[in-house]
Amino acid sequence: MKAVTWHGKRDVRVDTVPDPKIEEPTDAIVRITSSGICGSDLHLYEVLGAFMTEGDILGHEPMGVVEEVGAGVSGIKPGDRVVIPFNVSCGHCWMCERGLQSQCETTQVKSQGKGASLLGYTKLYGQVPGGQAEYLRVPQAQYGPIKVPDGPPDERFVYLSDVVPTAWQAVEYADVPVGGSVAVFGLGPIGQMCCRIATHRGAGEVIGVDLVPERLARARAHGATTLDTRDHPDIAASIRQLTGGRGADSVIDAVGMEAHGAPIGRVAQNLVAMLPQQIGAKITEKAGIDRLSVLYAAIDSVRRGGTISLSGVYGGVVDPMPMMDLFDKQIQLRMGQANVRHWIDDLLPLLSDDTDPLGVEGFATHKLPLADAPRAYEIFQKKREGAQKILLQPAV
């Protein structure tokens, strides 16, 4: 089959690789019809190469049609249309039973000290082959795959794999009061969806912060008040001005480790990327290489007693945290990988609604053949051609 594979920094290719096969009774094989490129994939493209192996298959936002199931899988059958969550979870362990599927004890990568395995995401998270491919082996298929109805286009449901549950959890963790205010830093796919979900759930003021004109325009079109960081050098002061002088009730950081406007962090990331893999991996694990400008801005922008929700990915260990400010302002801080399966009962009815309340149809700015993956990664990473969300669609 054809699959998108990692070969080095800013080097992804479409290779011919062996077809996946059933390896465990709880496996399924799914023929992929759509698979998104995520902002987290750009971390692999740019920063986290020290944890990759040449030839790793990328992608963790897939959906498709079941081709085959193992003997231990009874909830789905060949011909079913399914979305595959990015975290691999069993559904029956202590963590899964408590709605913490991202910490699944059956698939935890204990050798790396990490939580549940993830599709297509580095040796830190199990090095499970990903879904930017023509076919995918789905582990823990007795629980993970989400059956969706035939008929509506893939775009109605594919974001159940990551974007929508990640944004939903970010808003949930932000604890936005009904009628209250929330500032969303970063208007990529997750930030855009956070704005829409916060509005849907009753926020009175949604403030979107970014510096890419197309992203700002898109958020405004869905009702957000937008702030361009190039025009607002003191972004926290501008947010306080919009929120009665106090700051936002809630702030969502949907950016993470690769924030613009943090030159020292950028230099550190580039230096780490130039080192041999084993050395670079150790430095990333033990040192502070994140660009924390957005997190600092979030702490400055939230009101006293407010909540910050982190959905952006951070990778360093000893990054300096302004603990005095966090303590003095009595800030609540919540974060973590989305527990995808935990939110499906809330989300599937929304996405099945033909009124499309979250605007998922049309959410992708580009739908490209799998063969165009190298170009797709490049324009997404460089923010060219209006690329804000890209779906790869294998022609099988």
Short mmCIF file of C-alpha atoms in Angstrom, two decimals:
data_model
loop_
_atom_site.label_atom_id
_atom_site.label_comp_id
_atom_site.label_asym_id
_atom_site.label_seq_id
_atom_site.Cartn_x
_atom_site.Cartn_y
_atom_site.Cartn_z
CA MET A 1 0.00 0.00 0.00
CA LYS A 2 0.93 3.68 -0.19
CA ALA A 3 1.63 5.52 3.07
CA VAL A 4 3.05 8.85 4.24
CA THR A 5 6.39 8.18 5.92
CA TRP A 6 8.88 10.24 7.92
CA HIS A 7 12.44 10.53 6.60
CA GLY A 8 13.84 13.49 8.53
CA LYS A 9 13.23 17.11 9.38
CA ARG A 10 10.80 18.57 6.80
CA ASP A 11 11.10 15.38 4.76
CA VAL A 12 7.96 13.27 4.41
CA ARG A 13 7.39 10.98 1.46
CA VAL A 14 4.75 8.69 0.06
CA ASP A 15 6.28 5.21 0.03
CA THR A 16 5.09 1.74 -0.86
CA VAL A 17 5.03 -0.29 2.37
CA PRO A 18 3.68 -3.74 3.34
CA ASP A 19 -0.08 -3.98 3.79
CA PRO A 20 -1.11 -4.21 7.45
CA LYS A 21 -2.38 -7.53 8.78
CA ILE A 22 -4.33 -8.73 11.79
CA GLU A 23 -1.75 -9.36 14.51
CA GLU A 24 -3.94 -9.66 17.62
CA PRO A 25 -7.53 -10.88 18.11
CA THR A 26 -8.51 -7.30 19.03
CA ASP A 27 -7.21 -5.80 15.76
CA ALA A 28 -9.15 -4.56 12.76
CA ILE A 29 -8.05 -3.51 9.30
CA VAL A 30 -9.65 -0.32 7.98
CA ARG A 31 -9.51 1.02 4.42
CA ILE A 32 -8.84 4.73 4.88
CA THR A 33 -11.04 7.21 3.02
CA SER A 34 -9.89 10.45 4.72
CA SER A 35 -7.07 11.35 7.10
CA GLY A 36 -6.25 14.79 8.47
CA ILE A 37 -2.90 16.47 8.91
CA CYS A 38 -2.78 17.81 12.46
CA GLY A 39 -0.78 20.64 13.95
CA SER A 40 0.79 17.95 16.14
CA ASP A 41 2.08 16.27 12.97
CA LEU A 42 4.02 19.45 12.31
CA HIS A 43 5.91 18.88 15.58
CA LEU A 44 7.21 15.64 14.01
CA TYR A 45 7.93 17.46 10.75
CA GLU A 46 9.90 20.19 12.52
CA VAL A 47 10.93 19.54 16.15
CA LEU A 48 10.50 16.00 17.50
CA GLY A 49 12.56 14.08 14.94
CA ALA A 50 14.78 12.73 17.71
CA PHE A 51 11.92 10.39 18.64
CA MET A 52 11.20 9.19 15.10
CA THR A 53 12.60 6.36 12.99
CA GLU A 54 12.99 6.70 9.25
CA GLY A 55 10.01 5.06 7.56
CA ASP A 56 7.54 5.65 10.43
CA ILE A 57 4.00 5.98 9.05
CA LEU A 58 2.40 9.27 10.07
CA GLY A 59 -1.15 10.35 10.83
CA HIS A 60 -3.63 10.12 13.68
CA GLU A 61 -6.89 11.56 12.29
CA PRO A 62 -8.27 8.77 10.06
CA MET A 63 -11.62 7.34 9.10
CA GLY A 64 -12.67 4.69 6.64
CA VAL A 65 -14.41 1.37 6.07
CA VAL A 66 -13.75 -1.83 8.02
CA GLU A 67 -12.21 -4.53 5.85
CA GLU A 68 -11.44 -7.25 8.40
CA VAL A 69 -11.72 -7.83 12.15
CA GLY A 70 -9.96 -10.13 14.59
CA ALA A 71 -11.69 -12.88 16.52
CA GLY A 72 -11.94 -10.66 19.63
CA VAL A 73 -13.80 -7.83 17.90
CA SER A 74 -17.60 -7.91 17.97
CA GLY A 75 -18.72 -4.26 17.95
CA ILE A 76 -17.82 -3.61 14.32
CA LYS A 77 -17.84 -5.71 11.16
CA PRO A 78 -16.59 -5.51 7.58
CA GLY A 79 -18.42 -2.79 5.68
CA ASP A 80 -18.96 -0.53 8.72
CA ARG A 81 -17.94 3.09 8.38
CA VAL A 82 -15.76 4.14 11.32
CA VAL A 83 -13.67 6.98 12.74
CA ILE A 84 -10.50 6.00 14.60
CA PRO A 85 -9.57 7.99 17.76
CA PHE A 86 -5.94 9.04 17.89
CA ASN A 87 -5.39 7.47 21.33
CA VAL A 88 -5.32 3.67 21.46
CA SER A 89 -7.40 2.61 24.46
CA CYS A 90 -8.92 -0.63 25.69
CA GLY A 91 -12.14 0.60 27.33
CA HIS A 92 -11.95 -1.70 30.37
CA CYS A 93 -8.91 -0.72 32.47
CA TRP A 94 -9.06 1.46 35.59
CA MET A 95 -8.21 4.63 33.62
CA CYS A 96 -10.60 3.99 30.75
CA GLU A 97 -13.46 3.29 33.16
CA ARG A 98 -12.88 6.76 34.63
CA GLY A 99 -12.95 8.53 31.26
CA LEU A 100 -9.17 8.89 31.02
CA GLN A 101 -8.63 6.99 27.80
CA SER A 102 -5.46 8.98 27.07
CA GLN A 103 -3.96 7.25 30.13
CA CYS A 104 -5.13 3.71 29.21
CA GLU A 105 -3.21 1.23 31.36
CA THR A 106 -3.41 -1.49 28.72
CA THR A 107 -1.58 0.57 26.07
CA GLN A 108 0.55 2.86 28.28
CA VAL A 109 4.08 3.15 26.92
CA LYS A 110 5.65 2.34 30.27
CA SER A 111 9.16 1.98 28.84
CA GLN A 112 9.06 5.70 28.04
CA GLY A 113 7.08 6.77 31.11
CA LYS A 114 4.20 7.96 28.93
CA GLY A 115 0.44 7.50 28.74
CA ALA A 116 -1.64 5.60 26.21
CA SER A 117 -0.22 4.72 22.81
CA LEU A 118 -1.09 7.08 19.97
CA LEU A 119 -1.49 6.41 16.29
CA GLY A 120 1.44 7.61 14.18
CA TYR A 121 3.23 9.48 16.94
CA THR A 122 6.87 8.70 17.83
CA LYS A 123 8.51 6.00 19.89
CA LEU A 124 7.50 7.94 23.02
CA TYR A 125 3.91 6.89 22.33
CA GLY A 126 4.38 3.37 21.07
CA GLN A 127 5.48 3.94 17.46
CA VAL A 128 2.10 2.63 16.23
CA PRO A 129 1.85 2.97 12.42
CA GLY A 130 -0.45 5.86 11.56
CA GLY A 131 -3.44 6.52 9.36
CA GLN A 132 -2.08 8.66 6.51
CA ALA A 133 -2.15 5.55 4.39
CA GLU A 134 -4.42 3.44 2.24
CA TYR A 135 -4.99 0.91 5.04
CA LEU A 136 -4.58 0.94 8.82
CA ARG A 137 -4.25 -1.77 11.44
CA VAL A 138 -6.36 -0.59 14.37
CA PRO A 139 -5.30 -2.05 17.76
CA GLN A 140 -7.95 -2.37 20.50
CA ALA A 141 -10.65 -2.36 17.82
CA GLN A 142 -13.08 -4.01 20.25
CA TYR A 143 -13.44 -0.51 21.76
CA GLY A 144 -11.78 2.31 19.84
CA PRO A 145 -13.49 2.68 16.44
CA ILE A 146 -16.55 4.95 16.37
CA LYS A 147 -19.32 3.76 14.04
CA VAL A 148 -20.84 6.59 12.01
CA PRO A 149 -23.78 6.51 9.58
CA ASP A 150 -23.45 6.18 5.83
CA GLY A 151 -24.53 9.08 3.67
CA PRO A 152 -22.99 12.36 4.90
CA PRO A 153 -19.50 13.20 3.58
CA ASP A 154 -16.39 12.16 5.51
CA GLU A 155 -15.88 15.75 6.63
CA ARG A 156 -18.97 15.50 8.82
CA PHE A 157 -17.32 12.86 11.01
CA VAL A 158 -13.55 12.66 10.43
CA TYR A 159 -12.83 15.32 13.06
CA LEU A 160 -14.14 12.97 15.77
CA SER A 161 -10.67 11.38 15.55
CA ASP A 162 -9.02 14.40 17.19
CA VAL A 163 -10.03 17.99 16.36
CA VAL A 164 -13.54 18.09 17.81
CA PRO A 165 -12.95 16.06 21.01
CA THR A 166 -9.66 17.89 21.64
CA ALA A 167 -11.39 21.25 21.31
CA TRP A 168 -14.40 20.08 23.34
CA GLN A 169 -12.15 18.91 26.18
CA ALA A 170 -10.18 22.17 26.01
CA VAL A 171 -13.39 24.17 26.46
CA GLU A 172 -14.62 21.80 29.18
CA TYR A 173 -11.32 22.13 31.05
CA ALA A 174 -11.41 25.92 30.61
CA ASP A 175 -14.61 25.99 32.69
CA VAL A 176 -16.03 28.99 30.80
CA PRO A 177 -18.96 30.46 32.75
CA VAL A 178 -22.25 30.75 30.88
CA GLY A 179 -22.18 34.26 29.48
CA GLY A 180 -18.51 34.60 30.47
CA SER A 181 -15.39 35.32 28.47
CA VAL A 182 -12.75 33.05 26.96
CA ALA A 183 -9.59 33.98 25.09
CA VAL A 184 -8.26 31.40 22.63
CA PHE A 185 -4.59 31.73 21.75
CA GLY A 186 -3.82 30.17 18.37
CA LEU A 187 -6.43 29.93 15.63
CA GLY A 188 -5.24 26.80 13.89
CA PRO A 189 -7.72 23.92 13.56
CA ILE A 190 -8.00 23.30 17.32
CA GLY A 191 -8.26 26.98 18.20
CA GLN A 192 -10.89 27.57 15.52
CA MET A 193 -12.96 24.68 16.81
CA CYS A 194 -12.51 25.87 20.42
CA CYS A 195 -14.03 29.22 19.43
CA ARG A 196 -17.02 27.54 17.79
CA ILE A 197 -17.60 25.13 20.67
CA ALA A 198 -17.28 27.87 23.31
CA THR A 199 -19.93 29.91 21.45
CA HIS A 200 -22.15 26.85 21.08
CA ARG A 201 -21.87 26.16 24.82
CA GLY A 202 -22.90 29.65 25.87
CA ALA A 203 -19.80 31.81 26.22
CA GLY A 204 -20.69 35.50 26.08
CA GLU A 205 -17.37 36.75 24.68
CA VAL A 206 -14.99 34.65 22.58
CA ILE A 207 -11.66 36.34 21.82
CA GLY A 208 -9.41 34.74 19.21
CA VAL A 209 -5.71 35.64 19.17
CA ASP A 210 -3.38 34.97 16.24
CA LEU A 211 -1.20 36.74 13.66
CA VAL A 212 -2.24 34.98 10.44
CA PRO A 213 -4.82 37.11 8.58
CA GLU A 214 -6.72 34.14 7.10
CA ARG A 215 -7.09 32.53 10.52
CA LEU A 216 -8.28 35.74 12.11
CA ALA A 217 -10.83 36.27 9.32
CA ARG A 218 -12.13 32.74 9.71
CA ALA A 219 -12.67 33.13 13.45
CA ARG A 220 -14.44 36.47 12.93
CA ALA A 221 -16.75 34.84 10.40
CA HIS A 222 -17.92 32.51 13.18
CA GLY A 223 -18.57 35.27 15.70
CA ALA A 224 -15.28 35.66 17.57
CA THR A 225 -13.72 38.99 18.45
CA THR A 226 -10.19 38.77 17.07
CA LEU A 227 -6.88 40.33 18.11
CA ASP A 228 -3.91 40.38 15.75
CA THR A 229 -0.78 40.16 17.90
CA ARG A 230 1.08 42.36 15.41
CA ASP A 231 -1.34 45.17 16.22
CA HIS A 232 -1.52 44.49 19.95
CA PRO A 233 2.01 44.29 21.40
CA ASP A 234 0.59 44.00 24.94
CA ILE A 235 -2.00 41.32 24.23
CA ALA A 236 -2.95 40.87 27.90
CA ALA A 237 -3.75 44.57 28.22
CA SER A 238 -5.94 44.37 25.12
CA ILE A 239 -7.80 41.37 26.54
CA ARG A 240 -8.33 43.15 29.85
CA GLN A 241 -9.72 46.11 27.93
CA LEU A 242 -12.31 43.81 26.35
CA THR A 243 -13.24 42.17 29.66
CA GLY A 244 -13.98 44.99 32.06
CA GLY A 245 -10.38 45.37 33.17
CA ARG A 246 -10.15 41.97 34.91
CA GLY A 247 -8.98 39.67 32.16
CA ALA A 248 -10.72 36.70 30.58
CA ASP A 249 -12.59 34.24 32.80
CA SER A 250 -10.87 31.45 30.89
CA VAL A 251 -7.93 31.16 28.51
CA ILE A 252 -7.20 28.31 26.11
CA ASP A 253 -3.64 27.83 24.84
CA ALA A 254 -4.07 26.05 21.51
CA VAL A 255 -0.50 26.74 20.35
CA GLY A 256 2.06 24.83 22.41
CA MET A 257 5.79 24.43 21.97
CA GLU A 258 6.24 26.15 18.61
CA ALA A 259 4.80 29.58 19.39
CA HIS A 260 5.84 32.54 17.28
CA GLY A 261 7.70 35.34 19.05
CA ALA A 262 10.05 33.19 21.15
CA PRO A 263 13.48 33.41 19.49
CA ILE A 264 15.45 31.70 22.26
CA GLY A 265 13.19 28.65 22.16
CA ARG A 266 13.44 28.60 18.38
CA VAL A 267 17.25 28.55 18.55
CA ALA A 268 17.13 25.71 21.09
CA GLN A 269 14.82 23.67 18.88
CA ASN A 270 17.03 24.17 15.83
CA LEU A 271 20.16 23.19 17.76
CA VAL A 272 18.51 20.03 19.09
CA ALA A 273 17.39 19.09 15.58
CA MET A 274 21.01 19.23 14.38
CA LEU A 275 22.27 16.77 16.99
CA PRO A 276 22.46 12.98 16.64
CA GLN A 277 19.11 11.41 17.51
CA GLN A 278 20.07 9.86 20.83
CA ILE A 279 21.63 13.07 22.12
CA GLY A 280 18.80 15.25 20.81
CA ALA A 281 16.21 13.00 22.43
CA LYS A 282 17.94 13.20 25.82
CA ILE A 283 18.18 16.99 25.66
CA THR A 284 14.51 17.28 24.71
CA GLU A 285 13.51 15.00 27.58
CA LYS A 286 15.69 16.75 30.19
CA ALA A 287 15.88 20.39 29.10
CA GLY A 288 13.57 23.31 28.33
CA ILE A 289 13.17 23.70 24.56
CA ASP A 290 9.58 24.95 24.39
CA ARG A 291 8.68 28.45 23.29
CA LEU A 292 6.60 29.63 26.22
CA SER A 293 5.53 33.08 25.03
CA VAL A 294 1.90 32.03 24.61
CA LEU A 295 1.73 30.36 28.03
CA TYR A 296 3.15 33.49 29.65
CA ALA A 297 0.59 35.59 27.76
CA ALA A 298 -2.20 33.27 28.90
CA ILE A 299 -1.14 33.67 32.55
CA ASP A 300 -1.09 37.44 32.08
CA SER A 301 -4.45 37.52 30.28
CA VAL A 302 -6.60 35.37 32.57
CA ARG A 303 -8.44 37.07 35.42
CA ARG A 304 -7.62 36.34 39.04
CA GLY A 305 -9.32 33.11 40.04
CA GLY A 306 -9.69 32.15 36.38
CA THR A 307 -8.79 28.98 34.50
CA ILE A 308 -6.19 28.18 31.85
CA SER A 309 -6.70 25.15 29.63
CA LEU A 310 -3.69 23.82 27.71
CA SER A 311 -4.38 21.82 24.56
CA GLY A 312 -1.17 22.83 22.76
CA VAL A 313 1.61 20.25 23.01
CA TYR A 314 4.64 21.01 25.17
CA GLY A 315 7.74 18.83 25.20
CA GLY A 316 10.40 20.20 27.57
CA VAL A 317 10.93 19.24 31.20
CA VAL A 318 12.64 22.13 33.00
CA ASP A 319 11.00 25.03 31.19
CA PRO A 320 10.80 27.99 33.60
CA MET A 321 7.28 28.42 34.93
CA PRO A 322 6.17 31.66 36.61
CA MET A 323 4.94 29.91 39.72
CA MET A 324 4.65 33.13 41.73
CA ASP A 325 2.15 34.57 39.25
CA LEU A 326 0.19 31.31 39.03
CA PHE A 327 -0.07 31.15 42.81
CA ASP A 328 -0.75 34.84 43.40
CA LYS A 329 -3.53 34.98 40.80
CA GLN A 330 -5.07 31.73 42.12
CA ILE A 331 -5.12 30.31 38.60
CA GLN A 332 -6.50 26.88 37.89
CA LEU A 333 -4.52 24.99 35.24
CA ARG A 334 -5.81 21.94 33.35
CA MET A 335 -4.22 20.12 30.45
CA GLY A 336 -3.66 16.81 28.71
CA GLN A 337 -4.28 14.72 25.61
CA ALA A 338 -7.94 14.49 24.73
CA ASN A 339 -9.79 11.45 26.07
CA VAL A 340 -11.52 10.99 22.72
CA ARG A 341 -13.92 8.19 23.57
CA HIS A 342 -15.08 9.99 26.74
CA TRP A 343 -16.71 12.77 24.72
CA ILE A 344 -18.29 10.83 21.84
CA ASP A 345 -21.79 10.63 23.35
CA ASP A 346 -21.80 14.44 23.56
CA LEU A 347 -20.34 14.97 20.10
CA LEU A 348 -21.83 12.41 17.73
CA PRO A 349 -25.35 13.92 17.89
CA LEU A 350 -23.89 17.36 17.08
CA LEU A 351 -22.02 16.07 14.05
CA SER A 352 -25.01 13.98 12.89
CA ASP A 353 -27.23 17.08 12.97
CA ASP A 354 -27.85 18.21 9.39
CA THR A 355 -27.80 21.86 10.51
CA ASP A 356 -24.06 21.33 11.16
CA PRO A 357 -23.88 23.56 14.27
CA LEU A 358 -20.07 23.42 14.48
CA GLY A 359 -19.50 24.04 10.78
CA VAL A 360 -17.49 20.88 10.16
CA GLU A 361 -18.50 20.66 6.51
CA GLY A 362 -16.20 23.16 4.87
CA PHE A 363 -13.79 23.13 7.84
CA ALA A 364 -11.00 21.73 5.64
CA THR A 365 -9.40 24.35 3.43
CA HIS A 366 -7.72 21.67 1.30
CA LYS A 367 -8.64 18.11 0.30
CA LEU A 368 -5.71 16.50 -1.46
CA PRO A 369 -4.76 13.06 -2.75
CA LEU A 370 -2.47 11.03 -0.53
CA ALA A 371 0.22 11.39 -3.19
CA ASP A 372 0.33 15.14 -2.51
CA ALA A 373 1.26 14.69 1.15
CA PRO A 374 4.78 16.22 0.88
CA ARG A 375 3.34 19.42 -0.59
CA ALA A 376 0.47 19.35 1.91
CA TYR A 377 2.87 19.27 4.86
CA GLU A 378 4.93 22.09 3.39
CA ILE A 379 2.06 24.51 2.76
CA PHE A 380 0.49 23.72 6.15
CA GLN A 381 3.77 24.25 8.01
CA LYS A 382 4.59 27.45 6.10
CA LYS A 383 0.97 28.73 6.21
CA ARG A 384 0.86 29.10 2.45
CA GLU A 385 -2.02 28.93 -0.02
CA GLY A 386 -4.49 29.58 2.78
CA ALA A 387 -3.83 26.13 4.26
CA GLN A 388 -5.58 25.93 7.62
CA LYS A 389 -6.79 22.32 7.65
CA ILE A 390 -5.86 19.61 5.17
CA LEU A 391 -7.48 16.25 4.56
CA LEU A 392 -5.61 13.57 2.64
CA GLN A 393 -7.86 11.24 0.70
CA PRO A 394 -6.40 7.96 -0.54
CA ALA A 395 -7.82 6.77 -3.83
CA VAL A 396 -8.21 3.07 -3.09
#
